[in-house]
Amino acid sequence: MRALKFINNKLSYIDQTKLPLKEVWRRCMSLEDGFSAIKRLEVRGAPLIGVFAAYCISIAVKDFSLDKLKFLNQFESAIEYLKSSRPTAVNLSWALQRIRKRVLENTDKNVLGLRRMILKEARSIHKEDVLLCQRMAESGSKLINKSDRILTHCNAGFLATAGEGTALAVITRGHKVRRDILVYVDETRPLLQGARLTAWELMKNKVPCKLICDNMAAYLMQKGGIDKIFVGADRIAANGDTANKIGTYNLAVLAKYHKIPFYIVAPFSTFDLSLANGSYIPIEQRDPDEVRVILGSLRIGPKDVEVFNPAFDVTPSKLIKAIVTDKGIIYPPFKVNIKKILCQKKK
Ligand code: MRU
């Protein structure tokens, strides 16, 4: 299963807001389509929005001027516009920056050449993400023992990447090689990515799982019911502080108290080494109705009640046991080891 397809120069994706009730595939035909798909979380998950945005730019530039100067201006505005769709997941700006760099290095080419190059770069970001997921699954699954009971939050599976996933790929691979694991899935309010997407993915992959409400995790840990926690990430600062779906920090604090190893799984494209620590990570604030209303129709609070709705929180690195990446597993001290592992030259 894949969350997006790029076939015959056409970009299509599963509308994740409709899952698990319906598998609706949509086409992205313009910059505006792409912006709205990301903003509305039809396409979501840090690595996936990076790949999707890269293809979206390659589609948008087909409508731009053939005059190079005008083209470059339109290209810059399009990049900024798409980037503004979601601020926390750094994979989005990382992918767009990678494309911008290629264009700026090749301004001697004509517009048709630049268009071809943008598409080529988008394809390679896509291909790379598939490979990164495989590598994370491979190394992370070695952390899983027979009969482990694992807790996860939000969705970090194939719906959140172009490949098999990050944290959920590690768990699924662990199931395949060691068997007998049980996965507890946090429902993940307000938008229920755990209940709607992760439980659906695990069931599709025949991985034994149980869905819990977010407020049941502490009780489970207190009863000795959780051996390990694996979650994904939206942005990791240079010292290892990690932004992920709101509620992740709660789990990390609980894990520390109950002495349960807490693991992050993320590719190199989720690291933002320009930020010294997590306090600099921008946190997306979303529509109050996501909290007042469930699944877009069931109102559960007074119509005009004020709401606080941050989409992410930041887990301090001292609560993290290790970060599984495509380049290997990073242990503390994170500030030193992140730099050492991520900046090592290819041999
Ligand atoms: O708001 P979302 O659904 O895009 O948030 C997604 C998450 O927080 C995931 O855990 C994260 O992007 C890791 S995805 C491999």
mmCIF file of C-alpha atoms and ligand atoms in Angstrom:
data_model
loop_
_atom_site.group_PDB
_atom_site.id
_atom_site.type_symbol
_atom_site.label_atom_id
_atom_site.label_comp_id
_atom_site.label_asym_id
_atom_site.label_seq_id
_atom_site.Cartn_x
_atom_site.Cartn_y
_atom_site.Cartn_z
ATOM 1 C CA MET A 1 0.000 0.000 0.000
ATOM 2 C CA ARG A 2 1.176 3.505 -0.807
ATOM 3 C CA ALA A 3 -0.268 6.892 0.179
ATOM 4 C CA LEU A 4 0.537 8.562 -3.146
ATOM 5 C CA LYS A 5 1.194 7.607 -6.751
ATOM 6 C CA PHE A 6 2.940 9.496 -9.498
ATOM 7 C CA ILE A 7 2.123 7.709 -12.732
ATOM 8 C CA ASN A 8 2.202 9.178 -16.264
ATOM 9 C CA ASN A 9 2.997 12.580 -14.752
ATOM 10 C CA LYS A 10 -0.210 12.469 -12.726
ATOM 11 C CA LEU A 11 -0.140 12.885 -8.947
ATOM 12 C CA SER A 12 -2.822 11.046 -7.003
ATOM 13 C CA TYR A 13 -3.180 10.427 -3.300
ATOM 14 C CA ILE A 14 -5.483 8.757 -0.742
ATOM 15 C CA ASP A 15 -7.634 11.377 0.984
ATOM 16 C CA GLN A 16 -6.716 10.514 4.573
ATOM 17 C CA THR A 17 -9.581 12.522 6.051
ATOM 18 C CA LYS A 18 -11.951 9.859 4.667
ATOM 19 C CA LEU A 19 -10.155 6.849 6.158
ATOM 20 C CA PRO A 20 -10.945 4.254 7.380
ATOM 21 C CA LEU A 21 -14.541 4.554 6.181
ATOM 22 C CA LYS A 22 -13.727 5.089 2.501
ATOM 23 C CA GLU A 23 -10.617 4.757 0.333
ATOM 24 C CA VAL A 24 -10.989 7.850 -1.822
ATOM 25 C CA TRP A 25 -8.193 8.625 -4.330
ATOM 26 C CA ARG A 26 -7.844 12.248 -5.494
ATOM 27 C CA ARG A 27 -5.780 14.005 -8.145
ATOM 28 C CA CYS A 28 -3.582 17.024 -7.446
ATOM 29 C CA MET A 29 -3.651 19.212 -10.567
ATOM 30 C CA SER A 30 -2.431 22.601 -9.333
ATOM 31 C CA LEU A 31 -0.550 24.494 -6.665
ATOM 32 C CA GLU A 32 -3.848 25.387 -4.972
ATOM 33 C CA ASP A 33 -4.946 21.730 -4.936
ATOM 34 C CA GLY A 34 -1.654 20.818 -3.288
ATOM 35 C CA PHE A 35 -1.835 23.597 -0.695
ATOM 36 C CA SER A 36 -5.366 22.663 0.300
ATOM 37 C CA ALA A 37 -4.621 18.895 0.427
ATOM 38 C CA ILE A 38 -1.755 19.525 2.868
ATOM 39 C CA LYS A 39 -3.594 22.155 4.933
ATOM 40 C CA ARG A 40 -6.723 19.996 5.263
ATOM 41 C CA LEU A 41 -4.587 16.922 6.177
ATOM 42 C CA GLU A 42 -5.848 14.959 3.193
ATOM 43 C CA VAL A 43 -2.119 14.378 2.758
ATOM 44 C CA ARG A 44 -0.287 14.303 6.075
ATOM 45 C CA GLY A 45 2.717 12.943 7.948
ATOM 46 C CA ALA A 46 6.050 14.763 7.774
ATOM 47 C CA PRO A 47 7.898 12.768 5.067
ATOM 48 C CA LEU A 48 4.793 12.390 2.888
ATOM 49 C CA ILE A 49 4.067 16.121 2.730
ATOM 50 C CA GLY A 50 7.674 16.712 1.642
ATOM 51 C CA VAL A 51 7.386 14.274 -1.281
ATOM 52 C CA PHE A 52 3.895 15.496 -2.176
ATOM 53 C CA ALA A 53 4.955 19.175 -2.162
ATOM 54 C CA ALA A 54 7.926 18.376 -4.413
ATOM 55 C CA TYR A 55 5.615 16.797 -7.022
ATOM 56 C CA CYS A 56 3.102 19.602 -6.562
ATOM 57 C CA ILE A 57 5.732 22.198 -7.523
ATOM 58 C CA SER A 58 6.658 20.125 -10.581
ATOM 59 C CA ILE A 59 2.986 20.278 -11.638
ATOM 60 C CA ALA A 60 2.576 23.990 -10.811
ATOM 61 C CA VAL A 61 5.556 25.120 -12.903
ATOM 62 C CA LYS A 62 3.848 23.807 -16.058
ATOM 63 C CA ASP A 63 1.497 26.815 -15.800
ATOM 64 C CA PHE A 64 4.282 29.370 -15.260
ATOM 65 C CA SER A 65 5.647 31.844 -17.825
ATOM 66 C CA LEU A 66 8.159 30.728 -20.461
ATOM 67 C CA ASP A 67 10.034 33.947 -19.776
ATOM 68 C CA LYS A 68 12.816 32.863 -17.415
ATOM 69 C CA LEU A 69 12.789 35.877 -15.119
ATOM 70 C CA LYS A 70 9.027 35.724 -14.692
ATOM 71 C CA PHE A 71 9.250 31.931 -14.265
ATOM 72 C CA LEU A 72 11.796 32.295 -11.455
ATOM 73 C CA ASN A 73 9.627 34.856 -9.665
ATOM 74 C CA GLN A 74 6.543 32.650 -9.927
ATOM 75 C CA PHE A 75 8.605 29.671 -8.766
ATOM 76 C CA GLU A 76 9.819 31.528 -5.640
ATOM 77 C CA SER A 77 6.284 32.643 -4.697
ATOM 78 C CA ALA A 78 4.970 29.109 -5.228
ATOM 79 C CA ILE A 79 7.647 27.657 -2.930
ATOM 80 C CA GLU A 80 6.838 30.177 -0.183
ATOM 81 C CA TYR A 81 3.103 29.603 -0.588
ATOM 82 C CA LEU A 82 3.355 25.805 -0.302
ATOM 83 C CA LYS A 83 5.759 26.070 2.624
ATOM 84 C CA SER A 84 3.204 28.115 4.534
ATOM 85 C CA SER A 85 0.637 25.286 4.391
ATOM 86 C CA ARG A 86 2.088 23.594 7.511
ATOM 87 C CA PRO A 87 4.853 25.080 9.650
ATOM 88 C CA THR A 88 6.072 22.331 12.022
ATOM 89 C CA ALA A 89 7.061 19.364 9.847
ATOM 90 C CA VAL A 90 10.446 20.356 8.471
ATOM 91 C CA ASN A 91 10.349 17.761 5.663
ATOM 92 C CA LEU A 92 8.068 20.124 3.756
ATOM 93 C CA SER A 93 10.504 23.045 3.706
ATOM 94 C CA TRP A 94 13.445 20.628 3.354
ATOM 95 C CA ALA A 95 12.039 19.143 0.114
ATOM 96 C CA LEU A 96 11.100 22.549 -1.299
ATOM 97 C CA GLN A 97 14.498 23.986 -0.394
ATOM 98 C CA ARG A 98 16.194 21.057 -2.131
ATOM 99 C CA ILE A 99 14.279 21.820 -5.313
ATOM 100 C CA ARG A 100 14.947 25.554 -5.023
ATOM 101 C CA LYS A 101 18.690 24.836 -4.673
ATOM 102 C CA ARG A 102 18.704 22.741 -7.867
ATOM 103 C CA VAL A 103 16.943 25.528 -9.754
ATOM 104 C CA LEU A 104 19.259 28.237 -8.467
ATOM 105 C CA GLU A 105 22.296 26.147 -9.446
ATOM 106 C CA ASN A 106 20.948 25.789 -12.985
ATOM 107 C CA THR A 107 19.623 29.191 -13.990
ATOM 108 C CA ASP A 108 21.592 28.914 -17.249
ATOM 109 C CA LYS A 109 18.973 26.359 -18.437
ATOM 110 C CA ASN A 110 15.818 27.495 -20.249
ATOM 111 C CA VAL A 111 12.390 27.151 -18.659
ATOM 112 C CA LEU A 112 11.707 23.757 -20.258
ATOM 113 C CA GLY A 113 15.024 22.482 -18.927
ATOM 114 C CA LEU A 114 14.235 23.834 -15.464
ATOM 115 C CA ARG A 115 10.817 22.161 -15.488
ATOM 116 C CA ARG A 116 12.420 18.815 -16.384
ATOM 117 C CA MET A 117 14.969 19.245 -13.650
ATOM 118 C CA ILE A 118 12.341 20.031 -11.001
ATOM 119 C CA LEU A 119 10.441 16.871 -11.910
ATOM 120 C CA LYS A 120 13.634 14.815 -11.786
ATOM 121 C CA GLU A 121 14.427 16.144 -8.315
ATOM 122 C CA ALA A 122 10.876 15.423 -7.097
ATOM 123 C CA ARG A 123 11.202 11.842 -8.374
ATOM 124 C CA SER A 124 14.491 11.389 -6.583
ATOM 125 C CA ILE A 125 13.085 12.762 -3.290
ATOM 126 C CA HIS A 126 10.273 10.217 -3.688
ATOM 127 C CA LYS A 127 12.580 7.298 -4.437
ATOM 128 C CA GLU A 128 14.876 8.261 -1.604
ATOM 129 C CA ASP A 129 12.045 8.350 0.942
ATOM 130 C CA VAL A 130 11.092 4.761 0.082
ATOM 131 C CA LEU A 131 14.666 3.696 0.715
ATOM 132 C CA LEU A 132 14.985 5.666 3.965
ATOM 133 C CA CYS A 133 11.900 3.896 5.339
ATOM 134 C CA GLN A 134 13.398 0.496 4.509
ATOM 135 C CA ARG A 135 16.602 1.391 6.324
ATOM 136 C CA MET A 136 14.799 2.622 9.445
ATOM 137 C CA ALA A 137 12.629 -0.505 9.546
ATOM 138 C CA GLU A 138 15.715 -2.667 9.208
ATOM 139 C CA SER A 139 17.740 -1.138 12.028
ATOM 140 C CA GLY A 140 14.844 -0.167 14.334
ATOM 141 C CA SER A 141 13.263 -3.617 14.300
ATOM 142 C CA LYS A 142 16.368 -4.989 16.030
ATOM 143 C CA LEU A 143 15.232 -3.104 19.149
ATOM 144 C CA ILE A 144 12.088 -5.237 19.343
ATOM 145 C CA ASN A 145 12.082 -8.454 21.370
ATOM 146 C CA LYS A 146 9.751 -11.424 21.253
ATOM 147 C CA SER A 147 6.374 -10.704 22.901
ATOM 148 C CA ASP A 148 7.039 -6.983 23.302
ATOM 149 C CA ARG A 149 3.992 -4.864 24.018
ATOM 150 C CA ILE A 150 4.519 -1.618 22.148
ATOM 151 C CA LEU A 151 2.714 1.705 22.371
ATOM 152 C CA THR A 152 2.534 4.184 19.483
ATOM 153 C CA HIS A 153 0.902 7.577 18.949
ATOM 154 C CA CYS A 154 -0.567 9.289 15.880
ATOM 155 C CA ASN A 155 0.324 7.697 12.531
ATOM 156 C CA ALA A 156 3.869 7.086 11.353
ATOM 157 C CA GLY A 157 3.154 4.344 8.846
ATOM 158 C CA PHE A 158 2.864 4.114 5.074
ATOM 159 C CA LEU A 159 0.188 6.808 5.142
ATOM 160 C CA ALA A 160 2.733 9.259 6.554
ATOM 161 C CA THR A 161 5.578 8.584 4.101
ATOM 162 C CA ALA A 162 6.171 7.596 0.501
ATOM 163 C CA GLY A 163 7.444 4.208 1.696
ATOM 164 C CA GLU A 164 6.485 1.752 4.429
ATOM 165 C CA GLY A 165 6.638 4.344 7.241
ATOM 166 C CA THR A 166 8.912 5.353 10.111
ATOM 167 C CA ALA A 167 7.884 4.204 13.626
ATOM 168 C CA LEU A 168 5.113 1.967 12.309
ATOM 169 C CA ALA A 169 7.442 0.401 9.744
ATOM 170 C CA VAL A 170 9.827 -0.492 12.588
ATOM 171 C CA ILE A 171 6.944 -2.069 14.525
ATOM 172 C CA THR A 172 5.549 -3.914 11.498
ATOM 173 C CA ARG A 173 9.009 -5.232 10.593
ATOM 174 C CA GLY A 174 9.456 -6.277 14.243
ATOM 175 C CA HIS A 175 6.216 -8.231 13.994
ATOM 176 C CA LYS A 176 7.348 -9.936 10.796
ATOM 177 C CA VAL A 177 10.701 -11.060 12.132
ATOM 178 C CA ARG A 178 10.002 -11.751 15.784
ATOM 179 C CA ARG A 179 6.247 -12.326 15.974
ATOM 180 C CA ASP A 180 4.025 -12.277 19.040
ATOM 181 C CA ILE A 181 4.162 -8.544 19.583
ATOM 182 C CA LEU A 182 1.101 -6.553 20.583
ATOM 183 C CA VAL A 183 0.694 -2.912 19.602
ATOM 184 C CA TYR A 184 -1.344 -0.452 21.657
ATOM 185 C CA VAL A 185 -2.561 2.426 19.490
ATOM 186 C CA ASP A 186 -3.358 5.803 21.069
ATOM 187 C CA GLU A 187 -6.497 7.182 19.416
ATOM 188 C CA THR A 188 -4.723 10.585 19.098
ATOM 189 C CA ARG A 189 -7.251 13.338 19.642
ATOM 190 C CA PRO A 190 -8.234 15.728 18.166
ATOM 191 C CA LEU A 191 -8.055 14.276 14.639
ATOM 192 C CA LEU A 192 -7.807 10.604 15.615
ATOM 193 C CA GLN A 193 -4.903 9.628 13.369
ATOM 194 C CA GLY A 194 -4.238 6.674 15.706
ATOM 195 C CA ALA A 195 -7.776 5.301 15.648
ATOM 196 C CA ARG A 196 -8.522 6.075 12.001
ATOM 197 C CA LEU A 197 -5.163 5.466 10.320
ATOM 198 C CA THR A 198 -2.731 3.488 12.497
ATOM 199 C CA ALA A 199 -5.252 0.876 13.637
ATOM 200 C CA TRP A 200 -6.359 0.514 9.988
ATOM 201 C CA GLU A 201 -2.773 0.088 8.750
ATOM 202 C CA LEU A 202 -1.863 -2.444 11.448
ATOM 203 C CA MET A 203 -4.980 -4.487 10.733
ATOM 204 C CA LYS A 204 -4.208 -4.418 6.998
ATOM 205 C CA ASN A 205 -0.724 -5.751 7.843
ATOM 206 C CA LYS A 206 -2.177 -8.312 10.273
ATOM 207 C CA VAL A 207 -0.191 -6.926 13.214
ATOM 208 C CA PRO A 208 -2.036 -7.669 16.492
ATOM 209 C CA CYS A 209 -3.211 -4.355 17.976
ATOM 210 C CA LYS A 210 -5.535 -2.800 20.535
ATOM 211 C CA LEU A 211 -6.922 0.705 20.297
ATOM 212 C CA ILE A 212 -6.926 2.822 23.465
ATOM 213 C CA CYS A 213 -8.112 6.339 24.313
ATOM 214 C CA ASP A 214 -5.211 8.697 24.926
ATOM 215 C CA ASN A 215 -5.954 8.911 28.656
ATOM 216 C CA MET A 216 -5.547 5.136 29.135
ATOM 217 C CA ALA A 217 -1.802 5.066 28.443
ATOM 218 C CA ALA A 218 -0.746 5.938 32.015
ATOM 219 C CA TYR A 219 -2.857 3.160 33.510
ATOM 220 C CA LEU A 220 -1.461 0.642 31.047
ATOM 221 C CA MET A 221 2.103 1.631 31.914
ATOM 222 C CA GLN A 222 1.369 1.512 35.648
ATOM 223 C CA LYS A 223 0.081 -2.049 35.239
ATOM 224 C CA GLY A 224 3.312 -3.069 33.505
ATOM 225 C CA GLY A 225 1.518 -3.450 30.166
ATOM 226 C CA ILE A 226 3.985 -1.585 27.935
ATOM 227 C CA ASP A 227 7.575 -2.627 27.167
ATOM 228 C CA LYS A 228 8.526 0.010 24.574
ATOM 229 C CA ILE A 229 7.227 3.138 22.893
ATOM 230 C CA PHE A 230 7.962 4.031 19.252
ATOM 231 C CA VAL A 231 6.767 7.299 17.672
ATOM 232 C CA GLY A 232 7.625 9.330 14.576
ATOM 233 C CA ALA A 233 8.750 12.967 14.414
ATOM 234 C CA ASP A 234 7.959 16.183 12.579
ATOM 235 C CA ARG A 235 11.134 18.073 13.412
ATOM 236 C CA ILE A 236 14.200 17.217 15.490
ATOM 237 C CA ALA A 237 16.489 20.005 16.729
ATOM 238 C CA ALA A 238 20.293 19.721 16.908
ATOM 239 C CA ASN A 239 20.153 18.596 20.566
ATOM 240 C CA GLY A 240 17.580 15.861 19.896
ATOM 241 C CA ASP A 241 14.500 17.720 21.193
ATOM 242 C CA THR A 242 11.669 16.321 19.057
ATOM 243 C CA ALA A 243 8.391 17.793 17.824
ATOM 244 C CA ASN A 244 5.700 15.226 17.144
ATOM 245 C CA LYS A 245 1.905 14.987 17.359
ATOM 246 C CA ILE A 246 0.387 16.647 20.419
ATOM 247 C CA GLY A 247 0.343 14.119 23.257
ATOM 248 C CA THR A 248 3.749 12.648 22.469
ATOM 249 C CA TYR A 249 5.364 14.617 25.308
ATOM 250 C CA ASN A 250 2.794 13.193 27.778
ATOM 251 C CA LEU A 251 3.898 9.685 26.796
ATOM 252 C CA ALA A 252 7.597 10.521 27.130
ATOM 253 C CA VAL A 253 7.109 11.864 30.677
ATOM 254 C CA LEU A 254 5.058 8.805 31.616
ATOM 255 C CA ALA A 255 7.662 6.513 30.062
ATOM 256 C CA LYS A 256 10.446 8.096 32.140
ATOM 257 C CA TYR A 257 8.428 7.632 35.350
ATOM 258 C CA HIS A 258 7.679 4.001 34.527
ATOM 259 C CA LYS A 259 11.198 3.280 33.178
ATOM 260 C CA ILE A 260 9.962 2.348 29.710
ATOM 261 C CA PRO A 261 12.292 2.989 26.748
ATOM 262 C CA PHE A 262 10.963 5.782 24.543
ATOM 263 C CA TYR A 263 12.176 5.733 20.904
ATOM 264 C CA ILE A 264 11.830 8.241 18.078
ATOM 265 C CA VAL A 265 12.028 7.034 14.471
ATOM 266 C CA ALA A 266 12.780 9.589 11.728
ATOM 267 C CA PRO A 267 14.807 9.994 8.528
ATOM 268 C CA PHE A 268 17.634 12.543 8.176
ATOM 269 C CA SER A 269 15.184 14.889 6.384
ATOM 270 C CA THR A 270 13.302 15.417 9.680
ATOM 271 C CA PHE A 271 16.339 16.869 11.460
ATOM 272 C CA ASP A 272 16.744 20.630 11.574
ATOM 273 C CA LEU A 273 20.313 21.236 12.677
ATOM 274 C CA SER A 274 19.840 24.995 12.298
ATOM 275 C CA LEU A 275 17.802 24.937 15.533
ATOM 276 C CA ALA A 276 19.876 24.541 18.718
ATOM 277 C CA ASN A 277 16.949 23.126 20.684
ATOM 278 C CA GLY A 278 13.222 22.441 20.575
ATOM 279 C CA SER A 279 12.155 25.844 21.887
ATOM 280 C CA TYR A 280 12.761 27.232 18.378
ATOM 281 C CA ILE A 281 10.457 24.754 16.627
ATOM 282 C CA PRO A 282 7.329 26.534 15.326
ATOM 283 C CA ILE A 283 4.168 24.856 16.590
ATOM 284 C CA GLU A 284 1.154 24.828 14.287
ATOM 285 C CA GLN A 285 -2.106 26.065 15.861
ATOM 286 C CA ARG A 286 -5.175 24.643 14.151
ATOM 287 C CA ASP A 287 -8.880 25.355 13.772
ATOM 288 C CA PRO A 288 -10.820 25.383 17.111
ATOM 289 C CA ASP A 289 -13.535 23.234 15.553
ATOM 290 C CA GLU A 290 -11.116 20.300 15.414
ATOM 291 C CA VAL A 291 -11.523 20.189 19.222
ATOM 292 C CA ARG A 292 -15.190 21.244 19.477
ATOM 293 C CA VAL A 293 -16.369 18.815 16.791
ATOM 294 C CA ILE A 294 -15.506 15.159 16.209
ATOM 295 C CA LEU A 295 -15.064 13.884 12.638
ATOM 296 C CA GLY A 296 -16.356 17.156 11.212
ATOM 297 C CA SER A 297 -19.969 16.632 12.295
ATOM 298 C CA LEU A 298 -20.499 15.661 15.942
ATOM 299 C CA ARG A 299 -20.357 18.776 18.131
ATOM 300 C CA ILE A 300 -19.101 17.855 21.611
ATOM 301 C CA GLY A 301 -18.614 21.290 23.188
ATOM 302 C CA PRO A 302 -20.488 24.598 23.304
ATOM 303 C CA LYS A 303 -20.452 26.227 19.861
ATOM 304 C CA ASP A 304 -18.431 29.253 20.911
ATOM 305 C CA VAL A 305 -16.266 27.796 23.663
ATOM 306 C CA GLU A 306 -12.688 29.063 23.390
ATOM 307 C CA VAL A 307 -10.211 26.404 22.359
ATOM 308 C CA PHE A 308 -6.469 25.769 22.563
ATOM 309 C CA ASN A 309 -5.422 23.516 19.674
ATOM 310 C CA PRO A 310 -1.681 23.085 19.131
ATOM 311 C CA ALA A 311 -1.071 20.275 16.624
ATOM 312 C CA PHE A 312 2.343 19.285 18.027
ATOM 313 C CA ASP A 313 4.407 19.309 21.208
ATOM 314 C CA VAL A 314 8.125 19.048 21.844
ATOM 315 C CA THR A 315 9.671 16.173 23.798
ATOM 316 C CA PRO A 316 12.944 17.152 25.491
ATOM 317 C CA SER A 317 15.765 14.876 24.372
ATOM 318 C CA LYS A 318 16.545 13.802 27.942
ATOM 319 C CA LEU A 319 13.328 11.740 27.849
ATOM 320 C CA ILE A 320 14.387 9.913 24.664
ATOM 321 C CA LYS A 321 16.267 6.609 24.836
ATOM 322 C CA ALA A 322 17.401 6.642 21.172
ATOM 323 C CA ILE A 323 16.541 8.008 17.737
ATOM 324 C CA VAL A 324 16.301 5.438 14.936
ATOM 325 C CA THR A 325 17.356 6.994 11.620
ATOM 326 C CA ASP A 326 18.162 5.770 8.125
ATOM 327 C CA LYS A 327 21.823 6.231 9.040
ATOM 328 C CA GLY A 328 21.648 4.073 12.168
ATOM 329 C CA ILE A 329 20.481 4.389 15.768
ATOM 330 C CA ILE A 330 21.560 7.540 17.603
ATOM 331 C CA TYR A 331 22.046 7.356 21.383
ATOM 332 C CA PRO A 332 22.812 10.169 23.858
ATOM 333 C CA PRO A 333 24.668 12.453 24.100
ATOM 334 C CA PHE A 334 22.460 13.578 21.215
ATOM 335 C CA LYS A 335 24.104 16.931 20.553
ATOM 336 C CA VAL A 336 27.388 15.218 19.736
ATOM 337 C CA ASN A 337 26.077 12.016 18.186
ATOM 338 C CA ILE A 338 23.439 13.574 15.924
ATOM 339 C CA LYS A 339 26.124 15.699 14.307
ATOM 340 C CA LYS A 340 28.548 12.775 14.131
ATOM 341 C CA ILE A 341 26.076 10.373 12.491
ATOM 342 C CA LEU A 342 24.146 12.763 10.258
ATOM 343 C CA CYS A 343 27.141 14.701 9.004
ATOM 344 C CA GLN A 344 29.375 11.694 8.295
ATOM 345 C CA LYS A 345 30.670 11.596 4.723
ATOM 346 C CA LYS A 346 29.631 8.736 2.441
ATOM 347 C CA LYS A 347 32.550 6.337 1.885
HETATM 348 O O1 MRU B 1 -0.760 16.334 11.823
HETATM 349 P P1 MRU B 1 -0.172 15.114 11.215
HETATM 350 O O2 MRU B 1 -1.129 13.981 11.117
HETATM 351 O O3 MRU B 1 0.526 15.406 9.902
HETATM 352 O O4 MRU B 1 0.969 14.677 12.246
HETATM 353 C C1 MRU B 1 1.790 13.597 11.923
HETATM 354 C C2 MRU B 1 2.682 13.175 13.018
HETATM 355 O O5 MRU B 1 2.777 13.798 14.037
HETATM 356 C C3 MRU B 1 3.542 11.976 12.757
HETATM 357 O O6 MRU B 1 3.810 11.304 13.940
HETATM 358 C C4 MRU B 1 4.862 12.460 12.152
HETATM 359 O O7 MRU B 1 4.641 13.255 11.023
HETATM 360 C C5 MRU B 1 5.759 11.353 11.815
HETATM 361 S S1 MRU B 1 5.297 10.641 10.307
HETATM 362 C C6 MRU B 1 6.310 9.466 9.768
#
